[in-house]
PDB file of C-alpha atoms in Angstrom:
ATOM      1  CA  UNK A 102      97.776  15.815 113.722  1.00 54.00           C
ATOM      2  CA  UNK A 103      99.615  14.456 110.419  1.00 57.00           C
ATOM      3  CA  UNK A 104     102.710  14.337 112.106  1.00 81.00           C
ATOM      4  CA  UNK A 105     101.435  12.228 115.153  1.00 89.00           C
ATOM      5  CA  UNK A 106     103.883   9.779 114.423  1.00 89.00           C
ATOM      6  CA  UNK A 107     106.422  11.840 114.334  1.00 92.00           C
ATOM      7  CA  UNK A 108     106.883  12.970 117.836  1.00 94.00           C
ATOM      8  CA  UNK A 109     109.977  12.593 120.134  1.00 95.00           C
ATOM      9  CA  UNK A 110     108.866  10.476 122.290  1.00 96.00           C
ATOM     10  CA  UNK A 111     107.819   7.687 119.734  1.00 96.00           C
ATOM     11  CA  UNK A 112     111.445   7.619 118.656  1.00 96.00           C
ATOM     12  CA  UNK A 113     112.394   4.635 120.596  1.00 96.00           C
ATOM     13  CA  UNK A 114     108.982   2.662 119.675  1.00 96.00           C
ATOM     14  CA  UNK A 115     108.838   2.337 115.852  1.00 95.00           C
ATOM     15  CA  UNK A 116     109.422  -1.637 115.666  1.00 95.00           C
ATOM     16  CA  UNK A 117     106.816  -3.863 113.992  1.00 94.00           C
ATOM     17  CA  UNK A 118     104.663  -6.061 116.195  1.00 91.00           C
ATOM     18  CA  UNK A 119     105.287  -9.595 115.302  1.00 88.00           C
ATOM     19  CA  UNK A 120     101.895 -10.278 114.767  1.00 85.00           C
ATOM     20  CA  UNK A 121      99.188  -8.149 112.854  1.00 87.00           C
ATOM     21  CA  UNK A 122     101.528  -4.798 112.052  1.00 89.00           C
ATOM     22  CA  UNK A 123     100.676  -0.982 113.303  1.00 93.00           C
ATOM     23  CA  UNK A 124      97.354   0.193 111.472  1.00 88.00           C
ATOM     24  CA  UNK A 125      96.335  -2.989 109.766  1.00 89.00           C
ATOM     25  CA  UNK A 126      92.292  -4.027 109.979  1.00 87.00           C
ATOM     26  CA  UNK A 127      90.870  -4.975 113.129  1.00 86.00           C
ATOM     27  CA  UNK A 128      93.641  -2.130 114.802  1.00 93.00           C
ATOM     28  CA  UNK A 129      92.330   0.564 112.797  1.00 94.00           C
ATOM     29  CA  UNK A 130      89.466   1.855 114.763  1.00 95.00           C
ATOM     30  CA  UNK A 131      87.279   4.692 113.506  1.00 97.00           C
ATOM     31  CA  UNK A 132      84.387   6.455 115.306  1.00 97.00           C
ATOM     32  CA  UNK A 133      82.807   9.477 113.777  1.00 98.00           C
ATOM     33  CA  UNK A 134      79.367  10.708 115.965  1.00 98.00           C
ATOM     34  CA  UNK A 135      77.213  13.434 114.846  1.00 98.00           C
ATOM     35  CA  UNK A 136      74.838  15.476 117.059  1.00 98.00           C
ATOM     36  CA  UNK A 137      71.995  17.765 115.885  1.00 98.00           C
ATOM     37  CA  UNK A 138      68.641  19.211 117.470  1.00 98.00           C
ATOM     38  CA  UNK A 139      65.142  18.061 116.505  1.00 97.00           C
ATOM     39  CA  UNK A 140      62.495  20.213 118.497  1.00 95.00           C
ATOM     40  CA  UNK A 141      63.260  19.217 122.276  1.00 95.00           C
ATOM     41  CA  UNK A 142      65.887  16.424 121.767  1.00 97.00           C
ATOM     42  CA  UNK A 143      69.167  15.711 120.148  1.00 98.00           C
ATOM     43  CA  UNK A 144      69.448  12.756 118.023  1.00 98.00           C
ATOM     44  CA  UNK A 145      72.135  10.893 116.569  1.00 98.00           C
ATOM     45  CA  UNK A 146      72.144  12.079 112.933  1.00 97.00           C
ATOM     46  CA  UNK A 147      75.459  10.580 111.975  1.00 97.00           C
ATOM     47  CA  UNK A 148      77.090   7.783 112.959  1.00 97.00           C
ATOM     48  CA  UNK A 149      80.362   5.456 110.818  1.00 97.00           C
ATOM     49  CA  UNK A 150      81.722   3.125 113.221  1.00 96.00           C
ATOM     50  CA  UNK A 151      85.179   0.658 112.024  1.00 95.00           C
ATOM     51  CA  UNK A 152      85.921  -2.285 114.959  1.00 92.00           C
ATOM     52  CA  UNK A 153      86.840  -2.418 117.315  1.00 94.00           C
ATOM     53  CA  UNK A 154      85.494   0.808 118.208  1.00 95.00           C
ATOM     54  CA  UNK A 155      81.432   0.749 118.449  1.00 95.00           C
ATOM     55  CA  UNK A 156      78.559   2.740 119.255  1.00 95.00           C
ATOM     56  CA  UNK A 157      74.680   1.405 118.946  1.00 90.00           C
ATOM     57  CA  UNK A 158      72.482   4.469 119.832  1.00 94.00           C
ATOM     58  CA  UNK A 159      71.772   7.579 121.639  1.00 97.00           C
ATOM     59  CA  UNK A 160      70.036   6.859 124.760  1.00 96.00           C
ATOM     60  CA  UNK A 161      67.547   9.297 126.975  1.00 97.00           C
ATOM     61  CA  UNK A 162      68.196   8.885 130.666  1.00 93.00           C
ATOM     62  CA  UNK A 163      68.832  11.777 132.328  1.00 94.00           C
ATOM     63  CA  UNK A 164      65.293  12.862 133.708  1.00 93.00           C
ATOM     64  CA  UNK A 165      66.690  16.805 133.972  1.00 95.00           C
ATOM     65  CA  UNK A 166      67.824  16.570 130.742  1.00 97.00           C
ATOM     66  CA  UNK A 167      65.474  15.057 128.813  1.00 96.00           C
ATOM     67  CA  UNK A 168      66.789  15.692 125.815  1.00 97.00           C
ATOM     68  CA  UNK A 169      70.603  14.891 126.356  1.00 98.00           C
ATOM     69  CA  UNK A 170      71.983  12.249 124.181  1.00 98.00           C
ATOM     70  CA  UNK A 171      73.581   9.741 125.778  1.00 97.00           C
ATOM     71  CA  UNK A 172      76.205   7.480 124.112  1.00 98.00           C
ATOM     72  CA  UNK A 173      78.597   4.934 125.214  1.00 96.00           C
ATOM     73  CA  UNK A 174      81.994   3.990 123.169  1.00 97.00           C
ATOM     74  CA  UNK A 175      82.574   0.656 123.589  1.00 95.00           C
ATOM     75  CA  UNK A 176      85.852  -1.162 122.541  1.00 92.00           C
ATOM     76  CA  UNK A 177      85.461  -4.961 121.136  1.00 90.00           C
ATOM     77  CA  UNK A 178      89.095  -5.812 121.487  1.00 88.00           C
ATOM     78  CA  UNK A 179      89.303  -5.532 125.222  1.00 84.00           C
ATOM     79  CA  UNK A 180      91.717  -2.255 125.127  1.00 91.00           C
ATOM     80  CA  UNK A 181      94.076  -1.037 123.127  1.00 95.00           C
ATOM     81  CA  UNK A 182      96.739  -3.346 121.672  1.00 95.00           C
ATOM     82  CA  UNK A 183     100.516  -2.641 120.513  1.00 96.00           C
ATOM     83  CA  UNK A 184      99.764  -0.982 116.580  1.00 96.00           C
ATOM     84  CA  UNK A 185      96.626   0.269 117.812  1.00 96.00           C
ATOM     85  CA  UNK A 186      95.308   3.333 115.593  1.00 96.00           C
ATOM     86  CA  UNK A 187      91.838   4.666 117.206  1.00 97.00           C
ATOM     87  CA  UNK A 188      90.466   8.078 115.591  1.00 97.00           C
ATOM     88  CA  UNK A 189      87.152   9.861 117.058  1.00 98.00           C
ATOM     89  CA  UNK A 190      85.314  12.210 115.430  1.00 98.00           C
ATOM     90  CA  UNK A 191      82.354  14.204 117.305  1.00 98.00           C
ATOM     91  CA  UNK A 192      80.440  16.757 116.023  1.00 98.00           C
ATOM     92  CA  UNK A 193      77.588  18.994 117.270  1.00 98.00           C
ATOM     93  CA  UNK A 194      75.132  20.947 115.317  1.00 98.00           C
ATOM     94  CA  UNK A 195      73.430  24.481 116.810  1.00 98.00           C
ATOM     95  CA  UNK A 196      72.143  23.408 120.413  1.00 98.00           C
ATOM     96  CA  UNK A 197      72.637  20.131 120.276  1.00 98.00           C
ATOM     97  CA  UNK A 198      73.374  18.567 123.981  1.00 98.00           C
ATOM     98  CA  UNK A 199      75.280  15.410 124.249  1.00 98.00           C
ATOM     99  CA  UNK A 200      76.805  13.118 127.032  1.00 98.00           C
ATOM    100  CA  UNK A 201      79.622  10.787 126.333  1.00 98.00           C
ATOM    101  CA  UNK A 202      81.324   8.274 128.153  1.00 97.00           C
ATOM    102  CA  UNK A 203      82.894   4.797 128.040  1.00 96.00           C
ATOM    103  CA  UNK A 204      81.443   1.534 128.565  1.00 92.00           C
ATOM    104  CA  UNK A 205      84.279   0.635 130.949  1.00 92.00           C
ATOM    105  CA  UNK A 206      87.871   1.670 131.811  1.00 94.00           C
ATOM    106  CA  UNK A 207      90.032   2.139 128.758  1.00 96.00           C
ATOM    107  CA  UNK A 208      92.970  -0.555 129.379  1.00 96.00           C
ATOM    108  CA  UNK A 209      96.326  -0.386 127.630  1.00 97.00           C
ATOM    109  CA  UNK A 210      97.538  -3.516 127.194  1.00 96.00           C
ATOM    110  CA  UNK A 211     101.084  -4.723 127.920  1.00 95.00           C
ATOM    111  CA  UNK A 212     103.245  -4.326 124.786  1.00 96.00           C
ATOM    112  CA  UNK A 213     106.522  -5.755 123.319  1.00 95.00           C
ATOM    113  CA  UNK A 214     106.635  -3.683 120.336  1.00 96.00           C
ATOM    114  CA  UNK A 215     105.579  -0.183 118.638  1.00 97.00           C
ATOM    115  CA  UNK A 216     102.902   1.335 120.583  1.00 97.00           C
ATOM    116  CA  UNK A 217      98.850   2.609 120.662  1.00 97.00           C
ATOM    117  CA  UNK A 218      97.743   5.992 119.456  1.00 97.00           C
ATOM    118  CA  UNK A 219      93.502   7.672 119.870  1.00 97.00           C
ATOM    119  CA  UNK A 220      93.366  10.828 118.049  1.00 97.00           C
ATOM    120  CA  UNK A 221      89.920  12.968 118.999  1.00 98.00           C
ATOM    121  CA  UNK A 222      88.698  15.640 117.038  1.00 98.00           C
ATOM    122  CA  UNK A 223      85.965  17.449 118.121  1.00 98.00           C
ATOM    123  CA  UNK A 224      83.890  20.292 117.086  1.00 98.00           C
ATOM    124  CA  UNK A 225      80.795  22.334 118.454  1.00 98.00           C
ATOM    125  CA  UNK A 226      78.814  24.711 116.954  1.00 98.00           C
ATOM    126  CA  UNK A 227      76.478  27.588 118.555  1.00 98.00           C
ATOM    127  CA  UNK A 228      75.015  27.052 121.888  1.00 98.00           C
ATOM    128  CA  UNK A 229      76.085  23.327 121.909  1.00 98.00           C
ATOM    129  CA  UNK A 230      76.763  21.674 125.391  1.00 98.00           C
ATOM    130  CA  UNK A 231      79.340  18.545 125.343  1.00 98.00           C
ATOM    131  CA  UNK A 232      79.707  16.135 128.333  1.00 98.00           C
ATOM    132  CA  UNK A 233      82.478  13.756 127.522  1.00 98.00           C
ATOM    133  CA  UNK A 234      83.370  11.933 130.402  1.00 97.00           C
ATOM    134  CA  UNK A 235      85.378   8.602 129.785  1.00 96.00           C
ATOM    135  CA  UNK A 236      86.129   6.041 131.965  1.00 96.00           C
ATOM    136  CA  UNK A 237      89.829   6.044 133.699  1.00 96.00           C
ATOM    137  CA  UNK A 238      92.355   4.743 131.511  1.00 97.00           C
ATOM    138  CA  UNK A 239      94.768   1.978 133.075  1.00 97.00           C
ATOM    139  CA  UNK A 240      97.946   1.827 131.684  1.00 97.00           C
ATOM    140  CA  UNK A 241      99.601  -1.585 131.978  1.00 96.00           C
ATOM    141  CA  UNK A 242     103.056  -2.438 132.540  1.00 95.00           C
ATOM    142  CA  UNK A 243     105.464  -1.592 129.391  1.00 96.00           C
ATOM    143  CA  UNK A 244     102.869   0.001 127.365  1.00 97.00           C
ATOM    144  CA  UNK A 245     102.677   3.010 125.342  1.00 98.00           C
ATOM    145  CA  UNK A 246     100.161   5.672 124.525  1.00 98.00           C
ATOM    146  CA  UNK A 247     100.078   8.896 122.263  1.00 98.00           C
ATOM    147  CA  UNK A 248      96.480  10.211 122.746  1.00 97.00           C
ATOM    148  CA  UNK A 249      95.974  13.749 121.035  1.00 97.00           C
ATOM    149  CA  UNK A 250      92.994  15.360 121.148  1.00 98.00           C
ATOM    150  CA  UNK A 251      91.559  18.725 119.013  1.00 98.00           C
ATOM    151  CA  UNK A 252      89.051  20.719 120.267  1.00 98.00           C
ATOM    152  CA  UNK A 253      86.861  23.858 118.111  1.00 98.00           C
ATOM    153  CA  UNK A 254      83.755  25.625 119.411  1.00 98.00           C
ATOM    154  CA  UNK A 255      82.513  29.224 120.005  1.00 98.00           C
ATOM    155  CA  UNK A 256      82.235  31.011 122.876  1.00 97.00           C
ATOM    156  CA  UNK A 257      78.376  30.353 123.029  1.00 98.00           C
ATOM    157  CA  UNK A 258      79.052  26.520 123.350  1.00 98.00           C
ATOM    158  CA  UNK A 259      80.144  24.385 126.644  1.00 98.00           C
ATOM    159  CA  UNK A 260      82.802  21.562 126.657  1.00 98.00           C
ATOM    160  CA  UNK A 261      83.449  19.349 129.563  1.00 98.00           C
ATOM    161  CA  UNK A 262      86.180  17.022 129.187  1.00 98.00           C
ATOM    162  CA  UNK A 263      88.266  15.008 131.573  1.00 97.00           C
ATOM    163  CA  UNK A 264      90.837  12.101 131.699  1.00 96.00           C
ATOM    164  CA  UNK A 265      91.495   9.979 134.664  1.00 97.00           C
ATOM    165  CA  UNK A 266      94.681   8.478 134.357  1.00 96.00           C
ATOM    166  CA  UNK A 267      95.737   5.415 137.562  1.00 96.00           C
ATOM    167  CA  UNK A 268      99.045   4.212 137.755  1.00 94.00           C
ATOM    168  CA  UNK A 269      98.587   0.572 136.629  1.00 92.00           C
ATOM    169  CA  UNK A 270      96.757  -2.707 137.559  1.00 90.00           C
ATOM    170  CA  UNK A 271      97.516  -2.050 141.622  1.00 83.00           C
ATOM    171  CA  UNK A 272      96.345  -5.609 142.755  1.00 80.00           C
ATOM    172  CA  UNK A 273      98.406  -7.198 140.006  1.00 83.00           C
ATOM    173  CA  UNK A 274     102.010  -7.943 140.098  1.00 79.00           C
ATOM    174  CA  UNK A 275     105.342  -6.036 141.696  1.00 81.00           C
ATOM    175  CA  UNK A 276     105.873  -4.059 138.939  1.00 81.00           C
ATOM    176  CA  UNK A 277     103.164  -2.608 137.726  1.00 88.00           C
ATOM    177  CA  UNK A 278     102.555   1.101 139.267  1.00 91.00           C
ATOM    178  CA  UNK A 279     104.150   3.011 137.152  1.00 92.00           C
ATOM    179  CA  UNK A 280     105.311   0.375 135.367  1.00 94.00           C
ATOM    180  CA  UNK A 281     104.425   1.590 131.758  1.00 95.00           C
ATOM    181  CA  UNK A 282     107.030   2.817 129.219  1.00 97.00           C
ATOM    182  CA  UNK A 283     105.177   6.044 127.885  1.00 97.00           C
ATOM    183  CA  UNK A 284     101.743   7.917 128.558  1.00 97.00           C
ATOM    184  CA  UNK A 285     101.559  11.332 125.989  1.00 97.00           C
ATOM    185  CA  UNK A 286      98.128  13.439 125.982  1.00 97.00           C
ATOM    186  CA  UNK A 287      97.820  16.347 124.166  1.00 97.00           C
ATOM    187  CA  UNK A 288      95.477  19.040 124.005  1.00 98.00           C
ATOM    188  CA  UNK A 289      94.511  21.883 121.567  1.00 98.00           C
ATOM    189  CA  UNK A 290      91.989  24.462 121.453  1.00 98.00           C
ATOM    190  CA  UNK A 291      90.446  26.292 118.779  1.00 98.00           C
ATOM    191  CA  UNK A 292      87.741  29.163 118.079  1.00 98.00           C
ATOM    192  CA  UNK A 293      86.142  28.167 114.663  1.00 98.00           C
ATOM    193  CA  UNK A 294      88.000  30.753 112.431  1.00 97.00           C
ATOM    194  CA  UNK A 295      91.555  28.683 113.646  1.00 97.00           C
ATOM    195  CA  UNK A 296      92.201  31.027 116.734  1.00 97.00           C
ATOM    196  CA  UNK A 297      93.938  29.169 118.583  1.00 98.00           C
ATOM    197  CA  UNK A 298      93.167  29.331 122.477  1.00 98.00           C
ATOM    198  CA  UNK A 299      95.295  27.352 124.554  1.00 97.00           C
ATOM    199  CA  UNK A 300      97.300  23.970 123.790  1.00 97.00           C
ATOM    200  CA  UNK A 301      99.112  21.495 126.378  1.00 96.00           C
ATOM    201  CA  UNK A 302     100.962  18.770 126.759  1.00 96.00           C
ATOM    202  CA  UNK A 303     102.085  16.212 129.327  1.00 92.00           C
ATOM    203  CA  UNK A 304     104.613  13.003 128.975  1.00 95.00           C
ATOM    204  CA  UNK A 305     104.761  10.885 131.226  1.00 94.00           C
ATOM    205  CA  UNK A 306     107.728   8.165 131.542  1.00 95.00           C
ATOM    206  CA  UNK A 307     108.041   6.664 134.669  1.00 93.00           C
ATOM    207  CA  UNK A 308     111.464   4.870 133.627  1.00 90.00           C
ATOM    208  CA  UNK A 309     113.402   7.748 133.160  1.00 91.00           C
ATOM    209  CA  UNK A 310     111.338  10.213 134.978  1.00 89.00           C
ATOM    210  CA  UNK A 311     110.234   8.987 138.416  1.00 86.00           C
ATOM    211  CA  UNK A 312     106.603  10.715 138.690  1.00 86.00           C
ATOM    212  CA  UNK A 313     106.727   9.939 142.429  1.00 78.00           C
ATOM    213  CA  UNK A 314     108.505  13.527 143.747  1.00 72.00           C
ATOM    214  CA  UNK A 315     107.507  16.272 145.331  1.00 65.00           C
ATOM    215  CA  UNK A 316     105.820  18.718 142.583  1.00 65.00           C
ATOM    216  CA  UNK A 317     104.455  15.472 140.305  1.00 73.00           C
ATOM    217  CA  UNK A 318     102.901  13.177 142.094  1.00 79.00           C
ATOM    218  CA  UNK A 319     104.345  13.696 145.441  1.00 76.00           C
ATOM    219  CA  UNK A 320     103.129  10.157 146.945  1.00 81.00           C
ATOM    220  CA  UNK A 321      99.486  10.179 145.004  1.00 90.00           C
ATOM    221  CA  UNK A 322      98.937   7.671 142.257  1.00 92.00           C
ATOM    222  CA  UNK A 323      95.516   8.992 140.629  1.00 95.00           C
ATOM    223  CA  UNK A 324      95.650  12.295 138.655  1.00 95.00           C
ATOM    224  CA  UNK A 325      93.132  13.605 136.505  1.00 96.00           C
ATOM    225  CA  UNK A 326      92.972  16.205 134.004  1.00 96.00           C
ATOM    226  CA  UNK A 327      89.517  18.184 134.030  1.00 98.00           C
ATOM    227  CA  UNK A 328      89.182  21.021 131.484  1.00 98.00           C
ATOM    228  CA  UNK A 329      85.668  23.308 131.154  1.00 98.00           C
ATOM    229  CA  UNK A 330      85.601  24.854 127.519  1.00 98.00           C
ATOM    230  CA  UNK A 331      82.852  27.646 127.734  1.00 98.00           C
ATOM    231  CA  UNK A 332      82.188  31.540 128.200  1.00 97.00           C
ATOM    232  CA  UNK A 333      84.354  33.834 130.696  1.00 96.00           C
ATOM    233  CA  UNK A 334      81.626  34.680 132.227  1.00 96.00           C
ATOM    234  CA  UNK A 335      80.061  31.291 132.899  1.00 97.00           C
ATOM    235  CA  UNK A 336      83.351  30.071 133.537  1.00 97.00           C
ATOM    236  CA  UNK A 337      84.266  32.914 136.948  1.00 97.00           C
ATOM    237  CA  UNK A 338      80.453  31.611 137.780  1.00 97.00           C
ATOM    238  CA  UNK A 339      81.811  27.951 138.312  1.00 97.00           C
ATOM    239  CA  UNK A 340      85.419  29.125 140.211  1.00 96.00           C
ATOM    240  CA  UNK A 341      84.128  31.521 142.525  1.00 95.00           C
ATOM    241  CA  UNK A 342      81.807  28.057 143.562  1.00 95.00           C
ATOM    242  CA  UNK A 343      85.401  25.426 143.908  1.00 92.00           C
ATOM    243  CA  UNK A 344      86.027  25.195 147.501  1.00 81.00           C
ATOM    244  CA  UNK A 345      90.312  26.197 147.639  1.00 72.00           C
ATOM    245  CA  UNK A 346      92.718  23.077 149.581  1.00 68.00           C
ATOM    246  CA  UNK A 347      94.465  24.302 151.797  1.00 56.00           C
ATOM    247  CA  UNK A 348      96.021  21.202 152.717  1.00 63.00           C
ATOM    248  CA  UNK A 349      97.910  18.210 150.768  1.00 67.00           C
ATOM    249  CA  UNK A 350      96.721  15.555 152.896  1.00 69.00           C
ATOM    250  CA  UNK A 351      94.072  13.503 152.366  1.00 77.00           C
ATOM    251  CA  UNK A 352      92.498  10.944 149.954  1.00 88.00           C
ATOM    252  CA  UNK A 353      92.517  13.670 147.499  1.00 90.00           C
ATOM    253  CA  UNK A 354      93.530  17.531 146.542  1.00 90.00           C
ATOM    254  CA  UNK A 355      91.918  19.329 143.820  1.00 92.00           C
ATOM    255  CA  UNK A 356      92.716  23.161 142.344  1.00 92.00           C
ATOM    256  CA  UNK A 357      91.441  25.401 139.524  1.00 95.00           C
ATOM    257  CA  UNK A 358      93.084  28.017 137.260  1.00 95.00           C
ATOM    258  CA  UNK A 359      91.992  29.857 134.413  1.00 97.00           C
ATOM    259  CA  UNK A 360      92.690  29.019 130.873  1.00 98.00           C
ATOM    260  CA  UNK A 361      94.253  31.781 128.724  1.00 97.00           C
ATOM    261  CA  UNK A 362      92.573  34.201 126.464  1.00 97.00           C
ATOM    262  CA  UNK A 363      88.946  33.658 128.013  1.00 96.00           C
ATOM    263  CA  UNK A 364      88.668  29.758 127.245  1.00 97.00           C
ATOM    264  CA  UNK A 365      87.163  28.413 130.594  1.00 98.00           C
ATOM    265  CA  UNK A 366      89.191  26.273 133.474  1.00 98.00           C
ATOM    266  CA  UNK A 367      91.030  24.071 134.385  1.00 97.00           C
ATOM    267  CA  UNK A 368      90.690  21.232 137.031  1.00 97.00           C
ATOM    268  CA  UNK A 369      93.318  18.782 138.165  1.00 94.00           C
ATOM    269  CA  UNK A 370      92.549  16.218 141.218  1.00 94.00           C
ATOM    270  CA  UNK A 371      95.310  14.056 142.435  1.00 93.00           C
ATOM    271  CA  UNK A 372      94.406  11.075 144.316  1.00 93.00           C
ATOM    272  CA  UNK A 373      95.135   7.879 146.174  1.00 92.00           C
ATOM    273  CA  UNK A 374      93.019   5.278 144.955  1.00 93.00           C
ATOM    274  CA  UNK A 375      90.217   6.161 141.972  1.00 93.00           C
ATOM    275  CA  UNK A 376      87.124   6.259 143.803  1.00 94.00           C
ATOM    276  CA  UNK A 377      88.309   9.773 145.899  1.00 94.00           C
ATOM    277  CA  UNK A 378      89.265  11.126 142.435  1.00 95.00           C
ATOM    278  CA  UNK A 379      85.980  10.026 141.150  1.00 95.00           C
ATOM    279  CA  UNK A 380      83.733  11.727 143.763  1.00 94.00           C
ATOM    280  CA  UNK A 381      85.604  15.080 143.135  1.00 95.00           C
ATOM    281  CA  UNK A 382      85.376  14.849 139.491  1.00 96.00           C
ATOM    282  CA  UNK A 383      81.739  14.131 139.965  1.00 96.00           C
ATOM    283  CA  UNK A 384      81.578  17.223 142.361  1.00 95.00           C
ATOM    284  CA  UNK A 385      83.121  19.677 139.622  1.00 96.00           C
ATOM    285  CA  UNK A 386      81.052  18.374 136.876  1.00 97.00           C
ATOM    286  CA  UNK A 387      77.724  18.591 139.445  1.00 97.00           C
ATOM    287  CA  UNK A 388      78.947  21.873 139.775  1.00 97.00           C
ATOM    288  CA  UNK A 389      79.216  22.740 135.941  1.00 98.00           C
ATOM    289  CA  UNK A 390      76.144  21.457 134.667  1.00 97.00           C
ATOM    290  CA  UNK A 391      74.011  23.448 137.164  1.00 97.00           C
ATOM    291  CA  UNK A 392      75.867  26.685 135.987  1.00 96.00           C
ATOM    292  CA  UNK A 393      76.034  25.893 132.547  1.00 96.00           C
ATOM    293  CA  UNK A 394      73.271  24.112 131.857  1.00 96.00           C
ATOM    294  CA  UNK A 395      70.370  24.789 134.690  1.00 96.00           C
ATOM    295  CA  UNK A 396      69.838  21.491 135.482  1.00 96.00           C
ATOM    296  CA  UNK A 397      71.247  18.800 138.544  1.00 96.00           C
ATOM    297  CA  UNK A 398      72.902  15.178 138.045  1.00 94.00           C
ATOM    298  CA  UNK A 399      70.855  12.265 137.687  1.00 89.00           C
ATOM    299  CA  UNK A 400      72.415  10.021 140.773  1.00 85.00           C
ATOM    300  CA  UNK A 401      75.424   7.760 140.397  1.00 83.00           C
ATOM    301  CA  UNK A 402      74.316   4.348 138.689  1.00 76.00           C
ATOM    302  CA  UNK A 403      74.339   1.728 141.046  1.00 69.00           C
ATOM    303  CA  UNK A 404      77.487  -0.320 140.252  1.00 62.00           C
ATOM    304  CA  UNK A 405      79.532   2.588 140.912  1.00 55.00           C
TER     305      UNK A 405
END
């Protein structure tokens, strides 16, 4: 990831905010989480924290998984901000079970200048079991967002890890579906002696590239990206269990496909408001965890 700065389409965004500049304290958030197992829990054994990204604790609530750490990322500033440098670190130890999420939706805030990058680097060791299951991200008008995102673990550990991506504020202003300048997510996969599994990429630029045609969009707003890092064999357990659309109506369409060299799934839902996106999300990951990890979902919380 040294040359995050570096890709093509950044080239147009490399002007200096007028206020703080790119990277300067206060817009250099850092977030590194570590994970290890102590008898019949895992605990939080590490955790550095720079604003405005923050974690407190590791929380217990999931009554089938007693021993699941639970840990919400929470963002002081209110969403990322033109010059905006997040980086995440996560790491698991041997068995080590973790669930993490978002304290809200991620919002990218409108920009004039330069842009907002969140590198995540993530790495699991034997048996581990990783829930990481943000909030959507709302991109505002004329923003712009590089996320990349690294992934390492064996074929004895579990990764589940989505994105939920709307198309704006919709009950804003005329202008704002689609209204953002840039949205780039990266992904790359790694056994731990470097083997690389599977890496991919999506831009999105509704400017130049109208995302509303047949084959992108095709009159949804909602997408999300769902990806389930784990064993072949668990992995034909959870596909043979996805029920196949056979139709593109609806409030939302959802397929599978099989990641390359034995790596797991993958899981895309388009949608046309977030809630319909939500509930199939949920359904896949209900789906996962009882396959993967012998145990059902604790039910929705209440303000959802």
């Amino acid at each position: 990831m040294n040359n995050l700065h570096a890709a093509p389409e950044l080239a147009p965004y490399h002007d200096e905010p007028a206020q703080l500049p790119s990277g300067a304290p206060g817009k250099n958030g850092v977030l590194r989480l570590g994970f290890e197992r102590r008898g019949d829990r895992t605990i939080l054994a590490e955790l550095f924290r720079q604003a405005p990204l923050l974690v407190q604790r590791a929380l217990y609530w999931d009554e089938a998984m007693p021993g699941l750490a639970c840990v919400f990322i929470v963002t002081t500033s209110g969403g990322l901000l033109q010059g905006d440098r997040h980086a995440l670190r996560v790491r698991l130890g041997e068995h080590a079970q973790a669930h993490l999420t978002t304290q809200s939706a991620t919002r990218i805030q409108q920009m004039d200048a330069n842009y907002a990058t969140q590198t995540q680097d993530i790495v699991l060791q034997d048996g581990a079991y990783l829930e990481f299951l943000p909030e959507p991200v709302i991109p505002y008008r004329r923003s712009r967002y590089l996320a990349r995102t690294q992934v390492s673990l064996p074929e004895s550990a579990t990764a589940l890890y989505a994105e939920i991506i709307l198309p704006g504020r919709r009950y804003h202003n005329d202008g704002e579906l689609f209204g953002y300048d840039l949205f780039s997510s990266a992904l790359r996969v790694t056994r731990p002696d470097g083997r690389e599994l599977f890496a991919e990429k999506f831009v999105i630029e509704p400017g130049r590239f109208p995302v509303d045609g047949c084959a992108v969009m095709g009159g949804f707003d909602v997408v999300a990206n769902v990806v389930l890092l784990t064993s072949a064999a668990r992995a034909e357990r959870v596909i043979d269990q996805i029920p196949a659309t056979s139709t593109m109506t609806g409030p939302a369409v959802a397929g599978a496909s099989r990641l390359p060299n034995g790596a797991g799934l993958i899981y895309r839902v388009l949608g046309t408001d977030s809630e319909p996106v939500r509930a199939v999300v949920r359904d896949f990951w209900s789906l996962v965890r009882r396959e993967t990890a012998g145990a059902p979902l604790p039910p929705p919380f209440r303000w959802r």
